[in-house]
Short mmCIF file of C-alpha atoms in Angstrom, two decimals:
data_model
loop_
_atom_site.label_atom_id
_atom_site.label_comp_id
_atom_site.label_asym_id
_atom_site.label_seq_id
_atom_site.Cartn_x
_atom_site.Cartn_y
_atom_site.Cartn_z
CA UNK A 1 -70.47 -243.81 -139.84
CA UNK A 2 -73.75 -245.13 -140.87
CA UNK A 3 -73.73 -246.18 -144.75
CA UNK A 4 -76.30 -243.73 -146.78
CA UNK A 5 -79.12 -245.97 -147.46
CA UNK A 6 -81.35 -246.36 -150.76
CA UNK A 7 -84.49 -244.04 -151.60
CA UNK A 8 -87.35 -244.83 -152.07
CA UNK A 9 -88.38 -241.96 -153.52
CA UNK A 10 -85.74 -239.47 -155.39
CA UNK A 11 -85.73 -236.81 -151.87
CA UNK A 12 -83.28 -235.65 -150.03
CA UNK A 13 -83.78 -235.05 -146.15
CA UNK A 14 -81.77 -232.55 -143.92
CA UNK A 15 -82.10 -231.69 -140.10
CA UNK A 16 -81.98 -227.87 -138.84
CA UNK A 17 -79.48 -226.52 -136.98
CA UNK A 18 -81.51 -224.66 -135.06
CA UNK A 19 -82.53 -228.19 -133.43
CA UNK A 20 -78.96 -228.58 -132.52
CA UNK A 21 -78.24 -225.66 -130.70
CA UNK A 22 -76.72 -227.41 -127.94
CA UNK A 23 -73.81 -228.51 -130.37
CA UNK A 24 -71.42 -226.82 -131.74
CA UNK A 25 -71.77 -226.16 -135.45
CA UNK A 26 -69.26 -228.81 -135.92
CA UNK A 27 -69.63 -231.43 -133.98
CA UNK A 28 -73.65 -230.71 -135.27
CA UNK A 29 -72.58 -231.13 -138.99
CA UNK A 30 -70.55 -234.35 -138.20
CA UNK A 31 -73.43 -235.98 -136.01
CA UNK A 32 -75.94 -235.64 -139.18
CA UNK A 33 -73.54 -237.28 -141.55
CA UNK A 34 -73.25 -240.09 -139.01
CA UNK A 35 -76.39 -240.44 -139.15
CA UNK A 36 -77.22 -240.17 -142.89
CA UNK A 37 -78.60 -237.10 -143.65
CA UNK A 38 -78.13 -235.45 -147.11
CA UNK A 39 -77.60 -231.90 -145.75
CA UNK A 40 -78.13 -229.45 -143.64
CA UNK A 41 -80.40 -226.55 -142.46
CA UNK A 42 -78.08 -223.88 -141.08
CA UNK A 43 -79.40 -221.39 -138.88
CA UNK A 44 -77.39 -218.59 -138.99
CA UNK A 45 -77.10 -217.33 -135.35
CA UNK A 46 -74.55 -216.83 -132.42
CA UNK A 47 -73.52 -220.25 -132.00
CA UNK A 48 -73.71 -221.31 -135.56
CA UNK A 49 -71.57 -219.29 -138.31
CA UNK A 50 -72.17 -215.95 -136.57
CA UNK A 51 -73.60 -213.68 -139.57
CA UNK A 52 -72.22 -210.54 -137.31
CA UNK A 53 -69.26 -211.50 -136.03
CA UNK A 54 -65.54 -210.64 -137.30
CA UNK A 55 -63.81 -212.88 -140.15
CA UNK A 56 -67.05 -214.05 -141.51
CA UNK A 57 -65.46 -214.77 -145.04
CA UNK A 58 -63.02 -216.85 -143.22
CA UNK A 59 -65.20 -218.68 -141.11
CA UNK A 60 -67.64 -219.24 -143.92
CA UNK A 61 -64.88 -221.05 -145.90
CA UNK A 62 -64.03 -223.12 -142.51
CA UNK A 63 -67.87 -224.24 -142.65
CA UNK A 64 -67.68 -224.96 -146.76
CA UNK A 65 -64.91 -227.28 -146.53
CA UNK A 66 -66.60 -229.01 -143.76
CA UNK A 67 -69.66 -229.61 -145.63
CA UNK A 68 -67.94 -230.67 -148.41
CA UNK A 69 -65.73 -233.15 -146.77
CA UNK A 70 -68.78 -234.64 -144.88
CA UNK A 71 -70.66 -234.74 -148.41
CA UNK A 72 -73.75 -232.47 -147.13
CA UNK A 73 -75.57 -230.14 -149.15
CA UNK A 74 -76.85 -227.31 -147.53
CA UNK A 75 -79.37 -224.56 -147.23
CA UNK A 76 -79.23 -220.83 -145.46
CA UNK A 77 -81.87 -220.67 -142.75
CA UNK A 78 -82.32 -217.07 -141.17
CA UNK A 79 -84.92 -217.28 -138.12
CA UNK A 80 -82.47 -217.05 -135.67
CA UNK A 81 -84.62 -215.50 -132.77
CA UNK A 82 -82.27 -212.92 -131.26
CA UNK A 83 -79.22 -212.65 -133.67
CA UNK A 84 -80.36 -209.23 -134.31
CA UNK A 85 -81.91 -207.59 -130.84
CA UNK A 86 -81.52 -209.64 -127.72
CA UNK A 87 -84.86 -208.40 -126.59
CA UNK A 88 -87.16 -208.88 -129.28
CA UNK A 89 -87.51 -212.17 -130.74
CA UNK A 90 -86.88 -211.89 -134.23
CA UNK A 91 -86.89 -208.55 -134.07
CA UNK A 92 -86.12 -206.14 -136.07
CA UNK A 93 -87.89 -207.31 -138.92
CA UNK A 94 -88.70 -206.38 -142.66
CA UNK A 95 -92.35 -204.79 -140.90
CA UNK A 96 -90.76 -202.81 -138.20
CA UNK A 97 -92.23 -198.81 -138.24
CA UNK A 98 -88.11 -197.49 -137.62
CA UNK A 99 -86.96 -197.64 -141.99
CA UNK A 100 -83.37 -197.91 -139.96
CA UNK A 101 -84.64 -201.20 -137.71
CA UNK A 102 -85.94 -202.69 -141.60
CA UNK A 103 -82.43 -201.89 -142.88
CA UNK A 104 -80.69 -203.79 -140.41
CA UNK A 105 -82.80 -207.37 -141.40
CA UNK A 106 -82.46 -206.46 -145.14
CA UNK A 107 -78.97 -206.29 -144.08
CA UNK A 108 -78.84 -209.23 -142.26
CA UNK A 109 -80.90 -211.01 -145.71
CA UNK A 110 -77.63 -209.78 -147.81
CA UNK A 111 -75.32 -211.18 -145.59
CA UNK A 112 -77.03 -214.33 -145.57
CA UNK A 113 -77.33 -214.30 -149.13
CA UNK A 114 -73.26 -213.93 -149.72
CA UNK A 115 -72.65 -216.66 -147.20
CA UNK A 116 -75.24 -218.85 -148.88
CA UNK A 117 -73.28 -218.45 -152.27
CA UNK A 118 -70.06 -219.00 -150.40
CA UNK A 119 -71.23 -222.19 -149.30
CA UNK A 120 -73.18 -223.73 -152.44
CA UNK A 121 -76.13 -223.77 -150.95
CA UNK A 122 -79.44 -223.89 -152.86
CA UNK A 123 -81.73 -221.35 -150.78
CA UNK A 124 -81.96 -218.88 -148.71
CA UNK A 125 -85.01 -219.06 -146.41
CA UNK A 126 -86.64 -215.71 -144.79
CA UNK A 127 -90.27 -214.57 -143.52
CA UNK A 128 -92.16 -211.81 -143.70
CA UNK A 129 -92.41 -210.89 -139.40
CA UNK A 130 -95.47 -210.03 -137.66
CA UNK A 131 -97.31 -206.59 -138.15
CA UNK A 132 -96.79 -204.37 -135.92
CA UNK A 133 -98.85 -202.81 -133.38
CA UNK A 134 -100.70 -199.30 -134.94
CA UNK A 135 -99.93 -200.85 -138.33
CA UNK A 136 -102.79 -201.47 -140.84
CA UNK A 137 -101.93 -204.14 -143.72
CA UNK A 138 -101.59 -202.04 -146.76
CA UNK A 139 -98.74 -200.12 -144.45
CA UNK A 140 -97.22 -203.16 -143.98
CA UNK A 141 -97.27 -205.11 -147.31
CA UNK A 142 -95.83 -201.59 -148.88
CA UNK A 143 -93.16 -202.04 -146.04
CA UNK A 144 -92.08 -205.40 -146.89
CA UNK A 145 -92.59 -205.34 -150.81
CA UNK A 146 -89.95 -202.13 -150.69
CA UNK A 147 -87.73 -204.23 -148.14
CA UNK A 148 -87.23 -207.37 -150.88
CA UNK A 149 -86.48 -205.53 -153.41
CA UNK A 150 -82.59 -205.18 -152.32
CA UNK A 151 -82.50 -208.84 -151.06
CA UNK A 152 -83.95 -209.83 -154.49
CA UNK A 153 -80.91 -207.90 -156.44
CA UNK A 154 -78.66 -209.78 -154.35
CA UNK A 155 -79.99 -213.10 -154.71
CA UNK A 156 -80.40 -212.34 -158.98
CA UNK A 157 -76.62 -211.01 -158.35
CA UNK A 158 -75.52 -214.40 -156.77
CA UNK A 159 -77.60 -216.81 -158.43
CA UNK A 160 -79.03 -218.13 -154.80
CA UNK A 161 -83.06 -218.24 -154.96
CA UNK A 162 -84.57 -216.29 -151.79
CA UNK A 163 -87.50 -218.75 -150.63
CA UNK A 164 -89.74 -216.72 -148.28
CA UNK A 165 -91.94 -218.98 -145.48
CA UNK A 166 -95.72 -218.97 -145.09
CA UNK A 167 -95.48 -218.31 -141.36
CA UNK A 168 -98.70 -218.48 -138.66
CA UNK A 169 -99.59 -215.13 -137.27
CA UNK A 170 -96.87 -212.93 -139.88
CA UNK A 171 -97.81 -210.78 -142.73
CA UNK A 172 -97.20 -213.44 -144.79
CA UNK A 173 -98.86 -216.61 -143.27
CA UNK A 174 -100.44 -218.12 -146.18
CA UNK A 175 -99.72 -219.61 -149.81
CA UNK A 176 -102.28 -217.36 -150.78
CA UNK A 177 -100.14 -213.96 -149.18
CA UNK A 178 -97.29 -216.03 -150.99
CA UNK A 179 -98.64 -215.06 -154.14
CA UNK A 180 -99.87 -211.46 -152.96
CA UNK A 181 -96.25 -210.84 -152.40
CA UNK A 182 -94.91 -212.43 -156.13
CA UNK A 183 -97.66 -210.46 -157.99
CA UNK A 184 -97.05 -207.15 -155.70
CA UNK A 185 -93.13 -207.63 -156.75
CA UNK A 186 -94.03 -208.56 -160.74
CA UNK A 187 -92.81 -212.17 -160.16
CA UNK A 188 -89.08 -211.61 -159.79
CA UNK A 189 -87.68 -214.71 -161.11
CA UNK A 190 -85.50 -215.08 -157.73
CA UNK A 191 -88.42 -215.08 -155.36
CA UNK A 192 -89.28 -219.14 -154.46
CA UNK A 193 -91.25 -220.33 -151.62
CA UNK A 194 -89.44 -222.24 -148.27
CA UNK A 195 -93.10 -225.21 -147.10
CA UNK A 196 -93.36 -225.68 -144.21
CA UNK A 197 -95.32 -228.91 -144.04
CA UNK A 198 -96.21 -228.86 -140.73
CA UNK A 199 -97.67 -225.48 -141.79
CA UNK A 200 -100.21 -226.75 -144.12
CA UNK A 201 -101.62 -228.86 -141.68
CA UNK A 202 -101.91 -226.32 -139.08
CA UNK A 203 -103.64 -223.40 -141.24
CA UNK A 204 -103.80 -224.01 -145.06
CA UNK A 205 -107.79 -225.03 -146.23
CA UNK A 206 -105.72 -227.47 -148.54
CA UNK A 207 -104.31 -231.32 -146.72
CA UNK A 208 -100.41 -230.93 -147.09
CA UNK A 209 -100.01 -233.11 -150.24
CA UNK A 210 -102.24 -230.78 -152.01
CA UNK A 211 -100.39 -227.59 -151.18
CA UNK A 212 -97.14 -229.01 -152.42
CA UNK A 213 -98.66 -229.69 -155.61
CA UNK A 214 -99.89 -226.25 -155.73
CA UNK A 215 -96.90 -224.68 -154.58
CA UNK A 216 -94.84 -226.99 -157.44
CA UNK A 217 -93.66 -224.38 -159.23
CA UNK A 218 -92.35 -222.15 -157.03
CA UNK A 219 -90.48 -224.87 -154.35
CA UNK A 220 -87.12 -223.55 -153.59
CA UNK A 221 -87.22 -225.20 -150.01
CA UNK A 222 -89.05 -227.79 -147.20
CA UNK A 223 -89.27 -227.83 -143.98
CA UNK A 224 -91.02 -231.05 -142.12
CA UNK A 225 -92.20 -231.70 -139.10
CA UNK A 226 -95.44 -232.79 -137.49
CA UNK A 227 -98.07 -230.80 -136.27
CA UNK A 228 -102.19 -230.42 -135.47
CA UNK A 229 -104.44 -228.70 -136.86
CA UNK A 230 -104.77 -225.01 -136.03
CA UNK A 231 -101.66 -225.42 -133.29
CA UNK A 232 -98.50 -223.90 -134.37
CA UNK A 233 -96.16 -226.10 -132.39
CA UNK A 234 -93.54 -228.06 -134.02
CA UNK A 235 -94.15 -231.52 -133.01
CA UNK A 236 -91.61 -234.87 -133.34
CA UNK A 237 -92.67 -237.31 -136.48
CA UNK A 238 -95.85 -239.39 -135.07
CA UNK A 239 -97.00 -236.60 -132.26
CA UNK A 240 -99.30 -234.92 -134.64
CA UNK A 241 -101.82 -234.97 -137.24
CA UNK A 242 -99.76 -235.62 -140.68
CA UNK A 243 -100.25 -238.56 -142.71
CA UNK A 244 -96.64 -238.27 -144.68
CA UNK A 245 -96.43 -240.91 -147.41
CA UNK A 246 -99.15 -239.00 -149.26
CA UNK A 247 -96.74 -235.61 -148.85
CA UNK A 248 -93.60 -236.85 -149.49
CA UNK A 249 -95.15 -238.95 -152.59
CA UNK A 250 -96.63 -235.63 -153.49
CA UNK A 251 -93.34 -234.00 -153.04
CA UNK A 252 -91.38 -235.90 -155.06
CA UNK A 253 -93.18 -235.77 -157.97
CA UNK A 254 -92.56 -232.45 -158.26
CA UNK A 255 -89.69 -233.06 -159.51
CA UNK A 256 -87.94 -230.67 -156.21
CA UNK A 257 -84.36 -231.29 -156.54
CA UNK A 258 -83.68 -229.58 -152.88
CA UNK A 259 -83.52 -230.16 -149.07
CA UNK A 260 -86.16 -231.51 -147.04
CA UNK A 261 -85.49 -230.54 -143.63
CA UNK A 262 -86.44 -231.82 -140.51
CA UNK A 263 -87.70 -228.22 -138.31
CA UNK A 264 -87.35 -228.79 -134.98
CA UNK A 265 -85.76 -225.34 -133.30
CA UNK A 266 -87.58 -226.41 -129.83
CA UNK A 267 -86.09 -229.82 -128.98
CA UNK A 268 -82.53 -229.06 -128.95
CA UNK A 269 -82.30 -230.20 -125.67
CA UNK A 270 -82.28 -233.61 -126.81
CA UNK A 271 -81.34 -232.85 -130.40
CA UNK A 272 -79.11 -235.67 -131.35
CA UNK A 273 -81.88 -237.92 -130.26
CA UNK A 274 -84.68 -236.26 -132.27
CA UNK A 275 -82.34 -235.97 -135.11
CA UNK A 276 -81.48 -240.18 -134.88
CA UNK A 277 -85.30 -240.51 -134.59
CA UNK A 278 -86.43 -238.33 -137.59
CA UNK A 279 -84.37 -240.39 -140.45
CA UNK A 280 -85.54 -243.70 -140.45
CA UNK A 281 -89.16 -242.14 -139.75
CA UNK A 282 -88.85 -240.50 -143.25
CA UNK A 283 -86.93 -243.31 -144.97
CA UNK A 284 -90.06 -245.28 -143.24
CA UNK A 285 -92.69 -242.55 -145.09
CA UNK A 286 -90.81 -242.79 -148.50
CA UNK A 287 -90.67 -246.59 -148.97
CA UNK A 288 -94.51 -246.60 -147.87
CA UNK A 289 -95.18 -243.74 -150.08
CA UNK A 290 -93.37 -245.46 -153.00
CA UNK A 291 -95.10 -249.16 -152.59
CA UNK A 292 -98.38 -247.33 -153.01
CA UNK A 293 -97.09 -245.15 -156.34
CA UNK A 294 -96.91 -247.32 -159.45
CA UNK A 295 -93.89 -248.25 -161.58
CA UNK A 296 -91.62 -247.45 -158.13
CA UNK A 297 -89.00 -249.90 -157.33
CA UNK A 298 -89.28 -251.25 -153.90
CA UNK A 299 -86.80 -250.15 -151.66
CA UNK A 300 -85.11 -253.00 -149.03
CA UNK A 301 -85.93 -252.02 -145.35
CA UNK A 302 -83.24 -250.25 -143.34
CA UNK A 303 -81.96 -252.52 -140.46
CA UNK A 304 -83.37 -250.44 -137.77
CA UNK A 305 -87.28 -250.46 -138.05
CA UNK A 306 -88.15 -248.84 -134.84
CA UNK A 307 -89.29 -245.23 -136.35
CA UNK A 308 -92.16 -245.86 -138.27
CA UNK A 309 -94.69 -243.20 -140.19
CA UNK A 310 -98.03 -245.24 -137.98
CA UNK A 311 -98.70 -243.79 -134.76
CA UNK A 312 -95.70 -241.92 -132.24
CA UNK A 313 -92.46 -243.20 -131.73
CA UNK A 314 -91.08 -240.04 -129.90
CA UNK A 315 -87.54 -241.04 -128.25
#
């Protein structure tokens, strides 16, 4: 097993499941301990702690004493693309014109609430969905506003903060429709925010350090990954546009206590090689990002060097 190494910076990175689809859950969980991540982003889907399948309570625990004999935190992810219709791609969601079709993905944001308290995690991450065809927005913010309110009382119940995404082309696609939603609720105190750093970069007017520091107070949980600017593609560490040292300087001053996970749902076809790559890349982006922040410690370098936060190193 590879020995946990120093931070830099007081962060905590995870890798997503839904990177690792290839694996079973697992073997996944086993391979990112190996490799010396702090947690995990798990995807709730068919191959991966099944939200509909039978004995979910039992399974559940199965998955709980795993993480905690590996020593990973964790975090409940719920953009599985076709856990709920094998047609429509995260379909049905909390938009959908059918009130029955928006029950089933409030359900499905219940179950994945229970599970996340079954398993210590310390978020539950969701999205808004696209709007609809025939839809106008005021429709469609009504819709969703109505559809949290249930998750919310679950989350309050369990004492697991829902973090809703900022995602391109949904409802919800901005920190700004972020805050439409909070204010349109009456600021529940359960409602955080999942970042999506890779997000800012490809849409927000702010650079990606800025946005963390403006969405400080309401962090609940990161995503990372790197990406262009106005291109929603998740892209390995040193393919895109992001200079990270700046973010995850920014990040940890926040004081975010959390995951930081490593979103790459598209590359599980190499997956254990993306998720070796991303680690060092960050531990790489921490120790530069702490040299440059006075009064940090520096951190010794780890004793593989190849990933580095300068230019692509794509495996």
């Amino acid at each position: 097993m590879t020995a946990h190494e120093p931070s830099a910076l007081p962060l905590r990175f995870g890798y997503g499941t839904n990177g690792l689809t290839d694996l079973r859950l697992d073997d996944a969980l086993g391979l990112l301990a190996d490799l010396g991540y702090d947690g995990v982003g798990l995807t709730l889907d068919h191959m991966h702690l099944d939200p509909l399948a039978p004995d979910l309570a039992a399974r559940t625990r199965h998955v709980a004493r795993r993480l905690d004999e590996l020593g990973l935190g964790v975090t409940v992810e719920t953009g599985a693309r076709y856990v709920l219709d094998p047609r429509r791609k995260h379909g049905p969601s909390l938009l959908d014109p059918d009130p029955d079709d928006r029950a089933r993905r409030v359900g499905l944001l219940v179950r994945a609430v229970r599970v996340a308290a079954d398993l210590g995690a310390h978020a539950v991450h969701c999205f808004s969905g696209t709007v609809p065809d025939a839809t106008d927005e005021d429709t469609a913010w009504k819709r969703l506003t109505d559809a949290f309110e249930p998750v919310l009382d679950a989350a309050s119940e369990a004492g697991v903060p829902l973090a809703v995404e900022p995602e391109p082309g949904h409802l919800l696609a901005t920190l700004a429709d972020f805050h439409h939603l909070r204010h349109a609720l009456g600021d529940p105190e359960p409602l955080g925010l999942t970042l999506d750093i890779g997000h800012c970069q490809c849409l927000e007017p702010l650079a990606p350090a800025d946005c963390v520091r403006e969405a400080a107070p309401w962090l609940r949980h990161v995503q990372i990954e790197d990406m262009r600017r106005g291109v929603h593609e998740h892209l390995p560490f040193g393919d895109g546009e992001i200079d990270f040292p700046p973010v995850l300087a920014a990040l940890a001053a926040t004081g975010y206590q959390g995951l930081t996970v490593v979103e790459l749902p598209r590359h599980s076809h190499a997956g254990p090689r993306f998720a070796a790559h991303s680690l060092p890349y960050l531990r790489r982006a921490a120790r530069l990002a702490a040299e440059r922040t006075p009064g940090t410690p520096p951190v010794p370098a780890p004793g593989d060097p190849s990933a580095t936060p300068e230019g692509s190193s794509t495996p």
